[in-house]
Short mmCIF file of C-alpha atoms in Angstrom, two decimals:
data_model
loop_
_atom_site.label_atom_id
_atom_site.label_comp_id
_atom_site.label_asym_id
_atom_site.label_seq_id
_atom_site.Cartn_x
_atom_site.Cartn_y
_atom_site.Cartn_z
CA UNK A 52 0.00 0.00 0.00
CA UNK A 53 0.99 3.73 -0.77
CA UNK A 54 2.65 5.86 2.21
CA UNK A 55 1.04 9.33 2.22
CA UNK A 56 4.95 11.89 2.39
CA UNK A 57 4.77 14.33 4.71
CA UNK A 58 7.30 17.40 5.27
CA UNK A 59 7.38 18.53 8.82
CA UNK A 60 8.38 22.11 9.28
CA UNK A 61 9.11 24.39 12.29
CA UNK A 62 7.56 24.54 15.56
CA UNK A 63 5.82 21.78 14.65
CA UNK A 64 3.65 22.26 11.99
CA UNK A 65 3.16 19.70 9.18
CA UNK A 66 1.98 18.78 5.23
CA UNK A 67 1.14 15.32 4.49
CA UNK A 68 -0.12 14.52 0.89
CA UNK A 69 -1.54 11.07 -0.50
CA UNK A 70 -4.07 9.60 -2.76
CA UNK A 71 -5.09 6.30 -4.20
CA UNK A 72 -3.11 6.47 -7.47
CA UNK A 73 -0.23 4.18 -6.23
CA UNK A 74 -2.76 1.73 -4.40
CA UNK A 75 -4.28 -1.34 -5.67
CA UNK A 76 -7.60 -1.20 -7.06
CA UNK A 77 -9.12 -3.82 -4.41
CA UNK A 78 -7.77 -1.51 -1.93
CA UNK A 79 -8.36 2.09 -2.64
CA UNK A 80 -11.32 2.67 -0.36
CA UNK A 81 -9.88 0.92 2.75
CA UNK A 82 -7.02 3.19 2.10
CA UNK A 83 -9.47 6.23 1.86
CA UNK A 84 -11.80 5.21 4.78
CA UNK A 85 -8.57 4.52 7.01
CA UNK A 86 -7.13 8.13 6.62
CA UNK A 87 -10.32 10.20 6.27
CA UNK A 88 -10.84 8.39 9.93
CA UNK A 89 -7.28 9.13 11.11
CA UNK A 90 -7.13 13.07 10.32
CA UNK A 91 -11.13 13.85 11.22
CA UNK A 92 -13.29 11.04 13.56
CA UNK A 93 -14.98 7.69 13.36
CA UNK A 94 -17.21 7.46 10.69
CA UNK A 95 -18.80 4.95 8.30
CA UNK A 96 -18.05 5.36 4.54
CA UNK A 97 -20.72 4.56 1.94
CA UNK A 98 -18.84 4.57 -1.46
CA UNK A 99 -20.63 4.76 -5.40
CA UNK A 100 -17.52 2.37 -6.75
CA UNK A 101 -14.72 0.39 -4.84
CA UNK A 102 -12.57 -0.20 -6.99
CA UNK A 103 -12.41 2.52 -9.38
CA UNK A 104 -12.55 5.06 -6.78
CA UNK A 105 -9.92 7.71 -6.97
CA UNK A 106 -9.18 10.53 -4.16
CA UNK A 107 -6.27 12.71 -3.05
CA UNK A 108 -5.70 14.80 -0.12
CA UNK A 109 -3.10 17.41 1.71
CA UNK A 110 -3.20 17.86 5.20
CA UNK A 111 -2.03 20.75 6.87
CA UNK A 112 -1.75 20.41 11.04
CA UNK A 113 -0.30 22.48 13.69
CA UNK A 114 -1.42 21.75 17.83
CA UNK A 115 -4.53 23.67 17.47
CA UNK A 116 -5.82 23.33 13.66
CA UNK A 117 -6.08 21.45 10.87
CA UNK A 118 -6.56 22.16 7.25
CA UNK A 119 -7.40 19.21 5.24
CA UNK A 120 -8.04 19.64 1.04
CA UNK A 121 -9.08 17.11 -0.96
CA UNK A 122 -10.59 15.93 -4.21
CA UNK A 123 -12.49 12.46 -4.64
CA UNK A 124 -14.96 10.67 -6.69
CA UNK A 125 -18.61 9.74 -4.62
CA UNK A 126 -18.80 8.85 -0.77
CA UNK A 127 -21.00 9.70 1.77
CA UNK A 128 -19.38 10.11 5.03
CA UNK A 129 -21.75 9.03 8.09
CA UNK A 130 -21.50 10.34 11.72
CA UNK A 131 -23.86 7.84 13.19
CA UNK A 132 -25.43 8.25 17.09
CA UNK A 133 -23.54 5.24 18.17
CA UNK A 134 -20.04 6.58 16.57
CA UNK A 135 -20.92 9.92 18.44
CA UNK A 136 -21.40 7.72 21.84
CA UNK A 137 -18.11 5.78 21.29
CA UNK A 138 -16.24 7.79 20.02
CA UNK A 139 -16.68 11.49 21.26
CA UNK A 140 -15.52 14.36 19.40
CA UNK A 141 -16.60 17.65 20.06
CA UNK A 142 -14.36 19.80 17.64
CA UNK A 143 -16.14 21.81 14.35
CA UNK A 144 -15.57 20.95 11.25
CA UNK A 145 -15.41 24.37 8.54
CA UNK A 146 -16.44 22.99 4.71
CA UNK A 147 -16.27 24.66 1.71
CA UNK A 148 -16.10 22.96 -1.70
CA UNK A 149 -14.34 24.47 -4.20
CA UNK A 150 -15.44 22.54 -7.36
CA UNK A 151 -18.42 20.31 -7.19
CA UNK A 152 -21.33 19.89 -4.29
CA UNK A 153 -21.93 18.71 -1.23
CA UNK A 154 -25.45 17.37 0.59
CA UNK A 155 -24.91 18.09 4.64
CA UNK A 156 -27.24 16.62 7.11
CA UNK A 157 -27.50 17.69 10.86
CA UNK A 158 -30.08 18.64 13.60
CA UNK A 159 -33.04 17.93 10.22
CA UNK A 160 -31.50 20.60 8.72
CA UNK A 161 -29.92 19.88 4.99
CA UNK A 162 -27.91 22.22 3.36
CA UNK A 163 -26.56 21.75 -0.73
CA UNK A 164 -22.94 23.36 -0.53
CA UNK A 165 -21.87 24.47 -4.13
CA UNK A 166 -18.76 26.38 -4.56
CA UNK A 167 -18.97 29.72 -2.89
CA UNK A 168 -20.57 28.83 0.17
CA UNK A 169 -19.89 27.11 3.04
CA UNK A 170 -20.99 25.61 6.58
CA UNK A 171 -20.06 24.73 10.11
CA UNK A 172 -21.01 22.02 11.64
CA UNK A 173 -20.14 20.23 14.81
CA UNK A 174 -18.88 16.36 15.07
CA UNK A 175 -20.49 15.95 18.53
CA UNK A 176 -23.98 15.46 17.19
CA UNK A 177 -25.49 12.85 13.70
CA UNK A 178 -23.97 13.87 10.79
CA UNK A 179 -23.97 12.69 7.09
CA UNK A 180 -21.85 14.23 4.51
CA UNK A 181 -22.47 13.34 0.84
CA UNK A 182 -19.62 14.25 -1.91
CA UNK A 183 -21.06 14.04 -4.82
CA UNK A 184 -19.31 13.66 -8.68
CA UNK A 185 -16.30 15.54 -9.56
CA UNK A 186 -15.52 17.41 -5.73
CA UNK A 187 -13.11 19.16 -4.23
CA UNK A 188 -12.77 21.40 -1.52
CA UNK A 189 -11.70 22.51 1.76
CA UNK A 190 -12.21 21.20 5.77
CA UNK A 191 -10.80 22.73 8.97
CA UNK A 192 -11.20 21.40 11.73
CA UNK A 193 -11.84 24.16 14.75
CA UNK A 194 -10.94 23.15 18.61
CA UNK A 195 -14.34 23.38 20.29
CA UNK A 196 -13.69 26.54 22.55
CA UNK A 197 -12.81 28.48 19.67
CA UNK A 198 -16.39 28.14 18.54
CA UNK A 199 -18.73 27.87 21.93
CA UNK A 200 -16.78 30.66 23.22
CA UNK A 201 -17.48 33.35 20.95
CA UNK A 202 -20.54 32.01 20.11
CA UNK A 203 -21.88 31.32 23.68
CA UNK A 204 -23.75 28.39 22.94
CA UNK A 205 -23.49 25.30 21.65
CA UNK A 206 -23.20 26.00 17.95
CA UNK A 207 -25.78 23.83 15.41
CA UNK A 208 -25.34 23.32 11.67
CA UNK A 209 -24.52 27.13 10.22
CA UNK A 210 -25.30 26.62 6.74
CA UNK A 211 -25.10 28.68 3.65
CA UNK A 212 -22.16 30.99 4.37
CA UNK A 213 -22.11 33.31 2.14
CA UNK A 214 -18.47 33.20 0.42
CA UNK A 215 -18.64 34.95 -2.31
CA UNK A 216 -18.96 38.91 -1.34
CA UNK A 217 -17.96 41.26 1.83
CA UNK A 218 -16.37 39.20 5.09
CA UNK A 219 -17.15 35.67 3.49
CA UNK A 220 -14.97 36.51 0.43
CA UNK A 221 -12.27 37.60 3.00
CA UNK A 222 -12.90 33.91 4.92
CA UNK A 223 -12.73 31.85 1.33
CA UNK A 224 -9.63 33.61 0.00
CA UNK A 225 -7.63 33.30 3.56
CA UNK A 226 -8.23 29.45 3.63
CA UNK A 227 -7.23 29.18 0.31
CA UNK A 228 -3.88 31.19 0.40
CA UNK A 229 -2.93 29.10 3.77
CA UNK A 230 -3.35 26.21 1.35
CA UNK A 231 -1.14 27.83 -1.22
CA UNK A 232 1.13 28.92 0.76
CA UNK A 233 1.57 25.70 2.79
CA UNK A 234 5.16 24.75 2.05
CA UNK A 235 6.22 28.11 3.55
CA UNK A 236 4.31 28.76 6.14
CA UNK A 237 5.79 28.37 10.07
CA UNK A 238 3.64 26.83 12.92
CA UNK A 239 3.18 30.55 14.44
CA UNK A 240 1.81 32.17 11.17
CA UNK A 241 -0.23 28.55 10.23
CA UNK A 242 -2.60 29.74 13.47
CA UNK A 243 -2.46 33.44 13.41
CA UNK A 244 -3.77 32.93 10.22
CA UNK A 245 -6.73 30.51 10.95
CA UNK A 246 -7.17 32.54 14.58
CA UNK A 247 -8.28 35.18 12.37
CA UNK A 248 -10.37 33.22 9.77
CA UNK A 249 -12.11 31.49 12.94
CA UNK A 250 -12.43 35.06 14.68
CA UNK A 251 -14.20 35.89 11.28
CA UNK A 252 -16.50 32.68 11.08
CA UNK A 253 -17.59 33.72 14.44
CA UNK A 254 -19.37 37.14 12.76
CA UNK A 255 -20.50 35.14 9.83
CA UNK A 256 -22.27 32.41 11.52
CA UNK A 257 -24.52 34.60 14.03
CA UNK A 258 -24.54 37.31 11.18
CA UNK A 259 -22.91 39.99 12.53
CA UNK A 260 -21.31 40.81 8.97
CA UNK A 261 -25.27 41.76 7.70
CA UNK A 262 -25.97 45.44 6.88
CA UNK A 263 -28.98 45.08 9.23
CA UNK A 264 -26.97 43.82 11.78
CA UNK A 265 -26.45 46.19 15.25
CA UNK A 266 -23.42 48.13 13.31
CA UNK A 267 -22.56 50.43 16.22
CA UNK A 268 -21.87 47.27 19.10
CA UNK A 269 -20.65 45.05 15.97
CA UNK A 270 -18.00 48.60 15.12
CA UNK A 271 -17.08 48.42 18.93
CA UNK A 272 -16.46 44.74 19.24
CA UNK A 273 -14.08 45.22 16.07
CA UNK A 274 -12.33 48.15 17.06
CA UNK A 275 -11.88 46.79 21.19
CA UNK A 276 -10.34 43.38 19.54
CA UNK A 277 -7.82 45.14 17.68
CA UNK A 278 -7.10 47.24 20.68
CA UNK A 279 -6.21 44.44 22.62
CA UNK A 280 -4.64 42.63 20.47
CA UNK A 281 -1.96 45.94 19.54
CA UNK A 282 -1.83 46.27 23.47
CA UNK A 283 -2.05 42.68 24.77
CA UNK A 284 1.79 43.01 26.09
CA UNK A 285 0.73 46.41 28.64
CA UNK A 286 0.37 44.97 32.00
CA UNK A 287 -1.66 47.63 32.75
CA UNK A 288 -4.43 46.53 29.90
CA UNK A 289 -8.35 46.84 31.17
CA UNK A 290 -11.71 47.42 30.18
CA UNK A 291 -11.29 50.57 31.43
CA UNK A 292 -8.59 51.58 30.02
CA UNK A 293 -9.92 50.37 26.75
CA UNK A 294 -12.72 52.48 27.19
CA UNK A 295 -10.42 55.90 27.87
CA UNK A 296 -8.16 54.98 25.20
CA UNK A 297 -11.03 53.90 22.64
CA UNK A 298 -13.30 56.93 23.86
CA UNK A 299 -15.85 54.76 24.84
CA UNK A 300 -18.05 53.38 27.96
CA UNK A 301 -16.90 50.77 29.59
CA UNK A 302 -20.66 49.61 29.55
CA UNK A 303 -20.44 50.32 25.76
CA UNK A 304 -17.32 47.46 25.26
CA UNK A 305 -18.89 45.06 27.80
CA UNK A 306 -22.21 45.06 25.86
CA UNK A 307 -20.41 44.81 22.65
CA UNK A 308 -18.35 41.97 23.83
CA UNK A 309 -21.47 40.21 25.91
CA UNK A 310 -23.12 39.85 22.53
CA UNK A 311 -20.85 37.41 21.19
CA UNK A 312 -20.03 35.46 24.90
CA UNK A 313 -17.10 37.14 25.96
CA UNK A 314 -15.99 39.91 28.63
CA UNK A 315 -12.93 42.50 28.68
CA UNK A 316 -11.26 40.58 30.79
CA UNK A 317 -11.76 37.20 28.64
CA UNK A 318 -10.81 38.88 25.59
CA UNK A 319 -7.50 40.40 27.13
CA UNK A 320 -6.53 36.84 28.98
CA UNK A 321 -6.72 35.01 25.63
CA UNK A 322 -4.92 37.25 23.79
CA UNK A 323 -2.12 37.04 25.99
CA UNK A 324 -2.20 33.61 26.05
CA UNK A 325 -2.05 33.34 22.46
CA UNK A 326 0.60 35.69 22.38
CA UNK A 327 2.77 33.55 24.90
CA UNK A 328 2.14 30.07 22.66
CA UNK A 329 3.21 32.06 19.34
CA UNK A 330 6.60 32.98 21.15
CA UNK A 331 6.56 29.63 22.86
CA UNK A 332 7.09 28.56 19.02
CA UNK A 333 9.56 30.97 17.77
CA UNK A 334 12.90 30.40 17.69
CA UNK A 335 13.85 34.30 18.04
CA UNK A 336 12.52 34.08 21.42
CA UNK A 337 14.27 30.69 23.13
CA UNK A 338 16.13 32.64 25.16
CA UNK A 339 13.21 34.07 27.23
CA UNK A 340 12.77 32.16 30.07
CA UNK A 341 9.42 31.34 31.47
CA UNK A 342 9.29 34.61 33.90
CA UNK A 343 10.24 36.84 31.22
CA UNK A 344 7.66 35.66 28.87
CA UNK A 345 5.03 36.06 31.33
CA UNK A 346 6.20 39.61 32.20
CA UNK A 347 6.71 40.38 28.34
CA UNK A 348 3.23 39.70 27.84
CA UNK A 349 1.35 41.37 30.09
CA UNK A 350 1.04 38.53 33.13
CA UNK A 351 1.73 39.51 36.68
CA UNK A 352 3.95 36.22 37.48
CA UNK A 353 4.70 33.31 35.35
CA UNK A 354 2.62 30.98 38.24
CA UNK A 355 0.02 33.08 36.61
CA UNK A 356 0.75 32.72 33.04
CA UNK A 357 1.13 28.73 33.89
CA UNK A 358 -1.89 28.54 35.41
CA UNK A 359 -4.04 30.04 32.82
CA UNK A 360 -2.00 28.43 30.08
CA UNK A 361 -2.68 25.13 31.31
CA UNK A 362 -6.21 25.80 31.79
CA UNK A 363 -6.14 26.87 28.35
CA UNK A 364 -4.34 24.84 26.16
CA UNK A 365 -3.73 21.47 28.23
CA UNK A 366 0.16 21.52 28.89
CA UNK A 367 2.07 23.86 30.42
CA UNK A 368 4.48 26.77 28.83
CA UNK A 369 7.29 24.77 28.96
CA UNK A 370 5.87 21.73 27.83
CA UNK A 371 4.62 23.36 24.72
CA UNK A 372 7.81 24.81 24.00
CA UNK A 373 9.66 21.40 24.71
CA UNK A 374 7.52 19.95 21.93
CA UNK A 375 7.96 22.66 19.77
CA UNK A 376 11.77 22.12 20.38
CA UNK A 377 11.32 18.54 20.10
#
């Protein structure tokens, strides 16, 4: 059977192409069923041909996201309620196809994905994916708190994003250049880049990019984000300074940032904290110890920037960076 090659790169961050070209007919969709499984979840695979089928895919993965595009003949991929019980997942899943359509299922909601639009969906509930003739496309997969976090809830079956004008163009054209640019791209930029596009997904999915949309909390919520994340290093970083600074309420930001789950406070802790893991990752910044990272960026003591860290990502700051090293 084929291997899939893979090129690590720094910090971390990974490609891995394969496809079925160099694997015997008889077993093409084992191979296909086998790594589909591997880089998303348990599933069952319903396939059109077995033998003739044909499919290729590039994985891009770093420790918080993965971008997966592919291109296949007919399957249906199905996330059935006893795969959810034994095998939990609770990440999202971001498709768009770029040639092609796809037939989602979730929650009795169906949406027909054509090129130019997209959907969220979440792995934790029934699914069924059908890819129909001639399809290719896009999937990243989103850590759950990225997505119940901003959104404050528990996020159903988005469907129909809008891709093709305004903040949706923005989304399709980011996820496609992190694809092109793939062989360049360092494990720090890989998720700066999709912290953004999932930052912007966020506003799509509860609609906070529409015209009709409350412009002047939606204007706020933009402006305090890119406050914070300019300023994210000052110690001395709060609501109410980002009010003064701003020229704002403080009442004003909190509202702004209540409508899409978060507070001041929130919003300034995980910046930091995603400021610390990109330095945790680059190599201009090895000789920082622990305490001076904290300091750098804005924590009071690095017990406190281990503490949230942890909380955060699941290992500690020096863990991370050990792996990063390693």
């Amino acid at each position: 059977m084929a291997k899939p090659t893979a090129r690590p790169t720094a910090g971390g961050y990974s490609v891995q192409s394969l496809g079925t070209g160099a694997v015997s007919p008889h077993e093409r969709t084992d191979f296909w069923s086998e790594h589909v499984a591997s880089y998303q979840t348990r599933m069952d695979f319903r396939y059109a041909e077995s033998e003739s089928f044909r499919g290729e895919m590039t994985r891009q993965r770093s420790g918080t996201y993965q971008l997966v595009t592919w291109e296949c003949d007919p399957v249906e991929y199905v996330r059935t309620p006893g795969l959810v019980r034994q095998d939990p997942e609770d990440g999202y899943r971001f498709l768009l196809p770029f040639s092609g359509e796809l037939l989602l299922r979730q929650d009795d909601r169906e949406a027909r994905l054509a090129p130019g639009a997209g959907s969220l969906l979440t792995l934790s509930a029934p699914c069924r994916v059908l890819n129909g003739q001639s399809v290719s496309g896009a999937i990243l997969s989103i850590p759950a708190q990225e997505i119940d976090g901003p959104l404050n809830l528990k996020a159903p079956l988005a469907t129909g994003i809008d891709l093709t004008t305004g903040l949706g163009r923005v989304v399709n054209t980011m996820i496609l250049s992190a694809y092109q640019e793939r062989e360049d791209l360092t494990t720090a930029q890989f998720d700066a880049v999709l912290d953004r596009v999932v930052e912007l997904l966020c506003m799509l999915a509860t609609g906070d990019d529409r015209p009709d949309a409350p412009g002047h909390l939606t204007e706020v919520e933009a402006m305090v984000r890119r406050h914070v994340r300019d300023h994210a290093a000052d110690p001395g970083l709060t609501g109410t300074s980002m009010a003064r600074a701003l020229g704002w309420s403080l009442r004003q930001i909190q509202l702004a940032l209540q409508r899409v789950g978060t507070t001041p406070r929130d919003l300034i802790r995980e910046e930091r904290l995603r400021l610390v893991r990109d330095r945790l990752r680059c190599a201009d910044c090895e000789n920082l110890t622990i305490t001076d990272l904290a300091y750098a960026s804005g924590f009071s003591s690095a017990s406190a920037l281990s503490t949230a860290f942890r909380q955060r990502f699941g290992v500690s700051p020096r863990e991370m960076r050990g792996a990063a090293a390693g």
